[in-house]
Amino acid sequence: ISNSLGLAREERVEKLVQKRDGVNHIKKIINELSVDPANINGFLSSSGFSEINQKQKIAQILLRPGIGLFNLSEALPILADSLSSFSKETIEQAEIQVKYEVYIEKEKELVDRMSQMEGLVIPTLFDYGKVQAISSEAREKLGKIKPRTLGQASRISGINPSDVQILMVYMGR
């Protein structure tokens, strides 16, 4: 790969691939590895966290605020052994991905919904005045701007997501 083009050298690409694979491997470990209450409750209570009553996956415990893979590794030798071959950066990246996966998925769903709304065409002669359930400001702005799609309508300043939802339901009738 030519460096004069600003492309990454093969060794850099290889490092990136190794890190990605390492992160995926760590995530697999913590999603499969369960811990007994007897092995973790001492750590949880001494750290100010509520104890668990039954076996839980490491990933579930990691979702608690203030708990990280490094302090869990100190409390759980089996986890420390499982992570010993990975770099600090790879472990940190896996932790970040596990902790924020739920939020990332929600954002992806929002993007998908917005993409779907781009395809929902509003009829040219649609009378926004008939939709009493939306705010008067929204009715006024929509009537003046006349967006072509619900996606466009959702980006108008002063149009709330609830206004767009109501409009979608009303158009579906």
CSV table of C-alpha atoms in Angstrom, one decimal:
chain,number,residue,atom,x,y,z
A,1,ILE,CA,0.0,0.0,0.0
A,2,SER,CA,1.5,3.3,-1.0
A,3,ASN,CA,2.2,5.6,1.9
A,4,SER,CA,2.4,8.6,-0.5
A,5,LEU,CA,-1.4,8.3,-1.0
A,6,GLY,CA,-1.9,8.6,2.8
A,7,LEU,CA,-3.0,5.0,3.1
A,8,ALA,CA,-2.3,3.0,6.2
A,9,ARG,CA,0.8,0.8,6.1
A,10,GLU,CA,0.1,-3.0,6.2
A,11,GLU,CA,1.5,-3.3,9.7
A,12,ARG,CA,-0.9,-0.7,11.0
A,13,VAL,CA,-3.8,-2.4,9.3
A,14,GLU,CA,-2.7,-5.7,10.8
A,15,LYS,CA,-2.6,-4.1,14.3
A,16,LEU,CA,-6.1,-2.8,13.8
A,17,VAL,CA,-7.4,-6.2,12.7
A,18,GLN,CA,-5.7,-7.9,15.7
A,19,LYS,CA,-7.2,-5.3,18.0
A,20,ARG,CA,-10.7,-5.8,16.5
A,21,ASP,CA,-10.4,-9.6,16.7
A,22,GLY,CA,-9.1,-9.3,20.3
A,23,VAL,CA,-12.0,-7.1,21.3
A,24,ASN,CA,-14.5,-9.6,19.8
A,25,HIS,CA,-12.8,-12.4,21.6
A,26,ILE,CA,-12.9,-10.6,25.0
A,27,LYS,CA,-16.6,-9.8,24.4
A,28,LYS,CA,-17.2,-13.5,23.7
A,29,ILE,CA,-15.4,-14.4,27.0
A,30,ILE,CA,-17.3,-12.0,29.2
A,31,ASN,CA,-20.7,-12.9,27.6
A,32,GLU,CA,-20.1,-16.6,28.2
A,33,LEU,CA,-18.2,-16.5,31.5
A,34,SER,CA,-20.6,-16.7,34.5
A,35,VAL,CA,-19.7,-15.9,38.1
A,36,ASP,CA,-21.2,-17.4,41.3
A,37,PRO,CA,-22.4,-15.0,44.0
A,38,ALA,CA,-19.9,-16.5,46.4
A,39,ASN,CA,-17.0,-15.5,44.1
A,40,ILE,CA,-18.1,-11.9,43.5
A,41,ASN,CA,-20.3,-10.7,46.4
A,42,GLY,CA,-17.3,-9.9,48.6
A,43,PHE,CA,-15.9,-7.6,45.8
A,44,LEU,CA,-19.3,-6.0,45.2
A,45,SER,CA,-20.1,-5.3,48.8
A,46,SER,CA,-16.6,-3.9,49.6
A,47,SER,CA,-16.9,-1.7,46.5
A,48,GLY,CA,-20.3,-0.3,47.6
A,49,PHE,CA,-22.4,-2.3,45.1
A,50,SER,CA,-25.4,-4.5,45.7
A,51,GLU,CA,-24.7,-8.2,45.8
A,52,ILE,CA,-26.1,-10.8,43.3
A,53,ASN,CA,-28.4,-13.7,44.3
A,54,GLN,CA,-27.6,-16.0,41.4
A,55,LYS,CA,-25.0,-16.7,38.8
A,56,GLN,CA,-24.5,-13.9,36.3
A,57,LYS,CA,-22.5,-13.3,33.2
A,58,ILE,CA,-19.5,-11.1,33.6
A,59,ALA,CA,-21.0,-8.8,30.9
A,60,GLN,CA,-24.0,-8.2,33.1
A,61,ILE,CA,-22.0,-7.2,36.1
A,62,LEU,CA,-19.8,-5.0,33.9
A,63,LEU,CA,-22.9,-2.9,33.0
A,64,ARG,CA,-23.0,-1.5,36.5
A,65,PRO,CA,-21.6,2.0,36.7
A,66,GLY,CA,-18.2,2.2,38.3
A,67,ILE,CA,-17.3,-1.4,37.6
A,68,GLY,CA,-14.6,-2.1,34.9
A,69,LEU,CA,-12.8,-5.1,33.5
A,70,PHE,CA,-9.6,-4.3,35.4
A,71,ASN,CA,-11.2,-4.2,38.8
A,72,LEU,CA,-13.3,-7.2,38.0
A,73,SER,CA,-10.1,-9.0,37.0
A,74,GLU,CA,-8.5,-8.3,40.4
A,75,ALA,CA,-11.5,-9.9,42.1
A,76,LEU,CA,-11.9,-12.8,39.7
A,77,PRO,CA,-8.7,-14.8,38.9
A,78,ILE,CA,-10.5,-16.7,36.1
A,79,LEU,CA,-11.2,-13.5,34.4
A,80,ALA,CA,-7.7,-12.2,34.9
A,81,ASP,CA,-6.3,-15.4,33.3
A,82,SER,CA,-8.7,-15.1,30.4
A,83,LEU,CA,-7.6,-11.5,29.7
A,84,SER,CA,-3.9,-11.9,30.4
A,85,SER,CA,-3.0,-12.2,26.7
A,86,PHE,CA,-4.7,-9.0,25.6
A,87,SER,CA,-3.3,-5.5,25.7
A,88,LYS,CA,-4.7,-2.8,28.0
A,89,GLU,CA,-6.1,-0.9,25.0
A,90,THR,CA,-7.9,-3.9,23.7
A,91,ILE,CA,-9.4,-4.7,27.1
A,92,GLU,CA,-10.5,-1.0,27.5
A,93,GLN,CA,-12.1,-1.0,24.0
A,94,ALA,CA,-14.0,-4.3,24.7
A,95,GLU,CA,-15.3,-2.7,28.0
A,96,ILE,CA,-16.4,0.4,26.2
A,97,GLN,CA,-18.2,-1.6,23.6
A,98,VAL,CA,-20.0,-3.7,26.1
A,99,LYS,CA,-21.0,-0.8,28.3
A,100,TYR,CA,-22.3,1.3,25.4
A,101,GLU,CA,-23.8,-1.4,23.2
A,102,VAL,CA,-27.3,-0.7,24.3
A,103,TYR,CA,-27.0,3.0,23.5
A,104,ILE,CA,-25.4,2.3,20.2
A,105,GLU,CA,-28.2,-0.1,19.2
A,106,LYS,CA,-30.8,2.5,20.2
A,107,GLU,CA,-29.1,5.1,18.0
A,108,LYS,CA,-29.0,2.6,15.1
A,109,GLU,CA,-32.7,2.0,15.5
A,110,LEU,CA,-33.3,5.8,15.5
A,111,VAL,CA,-31.3,6.1,12.3
A,112,ASP,CA,-33.3,3.3,10.7
A,113,ARG,CA,-36.6,4.9,11.7
A,114,MET,CA,-35.5,8.3,10.3
A,115,SER,CA,-34.5,6.6,7.1
A,116,GLN,CA,-38.0,5.0,6.9
A,117,MET,CA,-39.6,8.4,7.4
A,118,GLU,CA,-37.6,9.8,4.5
A,119,GLY,CA,-39.6,7.5,2.3
A,120,LEU,CA,-43.0,8.4,3.7
A,121,VAL,CA,-44.3,11.0,1.3
A,122,ILE,CA,-46.8,13.6,2.5
A,123,PRO,CA,-49.6,14.2,0.0
A,124,THR,CA,-49.1,17.6,-1.8
A,125,LEU,CA,-52.6,18.9,-0.8
A,126,PHE,CA,-52.4,17.5,2.8
A,127,ASP,CA,-54.4,19.8,5.2
A,128,TYR,CA,-52.4,20.1,8.4
A,129,GLY,CA,-55.2,22.2,9.9
A,130,LYS,CA,-57.4,19.1,10.2
A,131,VAL,CA,-54.8,17.4,12.5
A,132,GLN,CA,-55.9,19.0,15.8
A,133,ALA,CA,-53.7,16.7,17.9
A,134,ILE,CA,-50.5,18.4,16.8
A,135,SER,CA,-49.4,21.8,18.2
A,136,SER,CA,-50.7,24.9,16.6
A,137,GLU,CA,-47.0,25.9,16.0
A,138,ALA,CA,-46.4,22.6,14.1
A,139,ARG,CA,-49.6,23.0,12.1
A,140,GLU,CA,-48.6,26.6,11.1
A,141,LYS,CA,-45.0,25.6,10.2
A,142,LEU,CA,-46.0,22.5,8.3
A,143,GLY,CA,-48.6,24.4,6.3
A,144,LYS,CA,-46.2,27.1,5.4
A,145,ILE,CA,-43.1,24.9,4.6
A,146,LYS,CA,-45.1,22.0,3.1
A,147,PRO,CA,-42.4,19.3,3.6
A,148,ARG,CA,-42.5,16.4,1.0
A,149,THR,CA,-41.7,13.6,3.5
A,150,LEU,CA,-42.1,12.9,7.2
A,151,GLY,CA,-38.3,13.0,7.4
A,152,GLN,CA,-38.2,16.5,6.2
A,153,ALA,CA,-41.0,17.5,8.6
A,154,SER,CA,-39.0,16.0,11.5
A,155,ARG,CA,-36.1,18.3,10.8
A,156,ILE,CA,-38.1,21.5,10.9
A,157,SER,CA,-37.3,23.7,13.9
A,158,GLY,CA,-40.3,23.6,16.3
A,159,ILE,CA,-41.7,20.3,15.1
A,160,ASN,CA,-41.6,17.8,18.0
A,161,PRO,CA,-41.1,14.1,17.5
A,162,SER,CA,-44.6,13.6,18.9
A,163,ASP,CA,-46.0,15.9,16.2
A,164,VAL,CA,-44.3,13.7,13.5
A,165,GLN,CA,-45.7,10.6,15.2
A,166,ILE,CA,-49.2,11.9,15.3
A,167,LEU,CA,-48.9,13.0,11.6
A,168,MET,CA,-47.7,9.6,10.7
A,169,VAL,CA,-50.7,8.0,12.4
A,170,TYR,CA,-53.1,10.5,10.8
A,171,MET,CA,-51.7,9.8,7.4
A,172,GLY,CA,-52.0,6.1,7.9
A,173,ARG,CA,-55.7,6.4,8.2
